[in-house]
Amino acid sequence: MSQPRSILEDPVSSPPIEVSDPARPADSACPRCGAPLRGDQEWCLNCGTAVTTRVAGASGWRTPMAILASLIAIALVGLVAAFLAVSNDPDEVAQAPPPTASQQAAPTAPPAAPTPEPDPITPETIPPATDGDQPPATDDDPPTAGSDTSAVGTWPAGKSAWTVVMLSSPSRAEADKKAKELQSGGTDVGVLKSDEFKSLRAGYFVVFSGEYDTEGAAEKALTSLRSNAPEAYVRRVTPR
């Protein structure tokens, strides 16, 4: 009598059945080293070759560099050509830039008011001026002691003529002293008061020499009289 079989025992032993996965790619080999590859294997584990993966190459840099170098070369050629054109042109003159609108519209300071000048005093109207304005001539200065003023001449009444002015002074004493010195040296002189003559500036006592009808005659006499009075000059004397 046979013994019963266990329910765990497979009455028929059969080999395992391999079922292919339709979604899995077929196996292949590495195109570089020939190592076997699974269908879903993208890299060769033997040599590292990319089998199904596309490796993007680095962006090229040679082309942009070549373009940049060409542009720099063209710019340098242009600069050299411009420099040669300027240096070879002898007639070229640098022009100043035109003034800008701001420069043209810049306000300028008004000119300073001119300083009023005193009325010119011609030689025909005054005797030589001394430092500063002089007060009107007076007869308050007494003659120096021992001087003989009666010997000094005076201007003829009502006569207009040319004369040689030897000295002009606001002081009567100084004028008389100079007249006496000149007269003692042989020069014929006189003293007049400029207030009495419209051709002379008031306020002076004038030591004069001679009465001449023409200016030329007075100038001729001046040549010899300057040895005694270096500052002497010719003047027209006209009574008021």
mmCIF file of N, CA and C in Angstrom, residues 5 23 28-30 42 57 59-60 69 72 74 78 92 102 125 132 136 157 178 188 193 214 221 228 233-234 236:
data_model
loop_
_atom_site.group_PDB
_atom_site.id
_atom_site.type_symbol
_atom_site.label_atom_id
_atom_site.label_comp_id
_atom_site.label_asym_id
_atom_site.label_seq_id
_atom_site.Cartn_x
_atom_site.Cartn_y
_atom_site.Cartn_z
ATOM 1 N N ARG A 5 0.885 11.353 -0.553
ATOM 2 C CA ARG A 5 1.862 12.418 -0.807
ATOM 3 C C ARG A 5 1.478 13.669 -0.045
ATOM 4 N N ALA A 23 8.394 45.807 -22.504
ATOM 5 C CA ALA A 23 8.820 47.212 -22.402
ATOM 6 C C ALA A 23 10.314 47.361 -22.279
ATOM 7 N N SER A 28 22.276 44.574 -25.797
ATOM 8 C CA SER A 28 23.197 44.906 -26.890
ATOM 9 C C SER A 28 24.613 44.872 -26.360
ATOM 10 N N ALA A 29 25.562 45.262 -27.216
ATOM 11 C CA ALA A 29 26.985 45.283 -26.844
ATOM 12 C C ALA A 29 27.534 46.687 -27.014
ATOM 13 N N CYS A 30 28.585 46.995 -26.233
ATOM 14 C CA CYS A 30 29.229 48.331 -26.318
ATOM 15 C C CYS A 30 29.887 48.471 -27.675
ATOM 16 N N GLU A 42 22.555 52.839 -20.390
ATOM 17 C CA GLU A 42 22.936 53.972 -21.242
ATOM 18 C C GLU A 42 24.439 54.159 -21.331
ATOM 19 N N GLY A 57 28.175 68.718 -26.773
ATOM 20 C CA GLY A 57 29.513 69.319 -26.741
ATOM 21 C C GLY A 57 29.482 70.752 -26.232
ATOM 22 N N SER A 59 29.906 74.680 -26.090
ATOM 23 C CA SER A 59 29.686 75.695 -27.133
ATOM 24 C C SER A 59 31.020 76.188 -27.678
ATOM 25 N N GLY A 60 31.056 76.364 -28.948
ATOM 26 C CA GLY A 60 32.318 76.788 -29.577
ATOM 27 C C GLY A 60 32.700 78.205 -29.191
ATOM 28 N N ALA A 69 38.426 89.490 -32.997
ATOM 29 C CA ALA A 69 39.758 89.854 -33.485
ATOM 30 C C ALA A 69 39.675 90.602 -34.805
ATOM 31 N N ILE A 72 38.633 94.246 -34.098
ATOM 32 C CA ILE A 72 39.747 95.023 -33.545
ATOM 33 C C ILE A 72 40.750 95.379 -34.633
ATOM 34 N N ILE A 74 40.153 95.750 -37.844
ATOM 35 C CA ILE A 74 39.577 96.787 -38.715
ATOM 36 C C ILE A 74 39.656 98.158 -38.050
ATOM 37 N N GLY A 78 41.716 101.502 -39.372
ATOM 38 C CA GLY A 78 41.092 102.810 -39.557
ATOM 39 C C GLY A 78 41.814 103.917 -38.812
ATOM 40 N N GLU A 92 46.488 121.496 -42.886
ATOM 41 C CA GLU A 92 45.439 121.337 -41.872
ATOM 42 C C GLU A 92 45.756 122.159 -40.649
ATOM 43 N N SER A 102 25.744 128.225 -23.825
ATOM 44 C CA SER A 102 25.901 128.700 -22.447
ATOM 45 C C SER A 102 27.008 129.732 -22.348
ATOM 46 N N THR A 125 46.039 179.069 -20.015
ATOM 47 C CA THR A 125 45.153 179.591 -18.973
ATOM 48 C C THR A 125 45.761 179.652 -17.588
ATOM 49 N N GLY A 132 49.237 170.149 -5.122
ATOM 50 C CA GLY A 132 47.990 170.454 -4.430
ATOM 51 C C GLY A 132 47.379 171.752 -4.931
ATOM 52 N N PRO A 136 43.604 181.222 -3.113
ATOM 53 C CA PRO A 136 43.799 182.474 -3.856
ATOM 54 C C PRO A 136 44.957 183.292 -3.270
ATOM 55 N N ALA A 157 49.438 198.180 -17.500
ATOM 56 C CA ALA A 157 47.983 198.135 -17.394
ATOM 57 C C ALA A 157 47.341 198.004 -18.768
ATOM 58 N N LYS A 178 62.355 185.748 -5.452
ATOM 59 C CA LYS A 178 62.887 185.235 -6.715
ATOM 60 C C LYS A 178 63.130 186.366 -7.702
ATOM 61 N N ASP A 188 65.881 191.386 -16.363
ATOM 62 C CA ASP A 188 64.792 192.340 -16.166
ATOM 63 C C ASP A 188 63.506 191.562 -15.922
ATOM 64 N N LYS A 193 49.923 189.702 -10.339
ATOM 65 C CA LYS A 193 48.974 188.874 -9.601
ATOM 66 C C LYS A 193 48.036 188.217 -10.608
ATOM 67 N N THR A 214 54.768 188.493 -30.210
ATOM 68 C CA THR A 214 54.549 187.174 -30.810
ATOM 69 C C THR A 214 55.084 186.082 -29.881
ATOM 70 N N ALA A 221 63.470 184.385 -26.500
ATOM 71 C CA ALA A 221 64.002 184.915 -25.245
ATOM 72 C C ALA A 221 64.104 183.819 -24.183
ATOM 73 N N ASN A 228 68.934 180.807 -15.940
ATOM 74 C CA ASN A 228 68.658 181.314 -14.595
ATOM 75 C C ASN A 228 67.409 180.668 -13.974
ATOM 76 N N TYR A 233 58.867 179.071 -18.790
ATOM 77 C CA TYR A 233 58.088 178.710 -19.974
ATOM 78 C C TYR A 233 57.390 179.966 -20.481
ATOM 79 N N VAL A 234 56.841 179.870 -21.707
ATOM 80 C CA VAL A 234 56.185 181.006 -22.369
ATOM 81 C C VAL A 234 54.687 180.967 -22.075
ATOM 82 N N ARG A 236 50.833 183.453 -22.562
ATOM 83 C CA ARG A 236 50.110 184.625 -23.033
ATOM 84 C C ARG A 236 49.443 185.293 -21.835
#
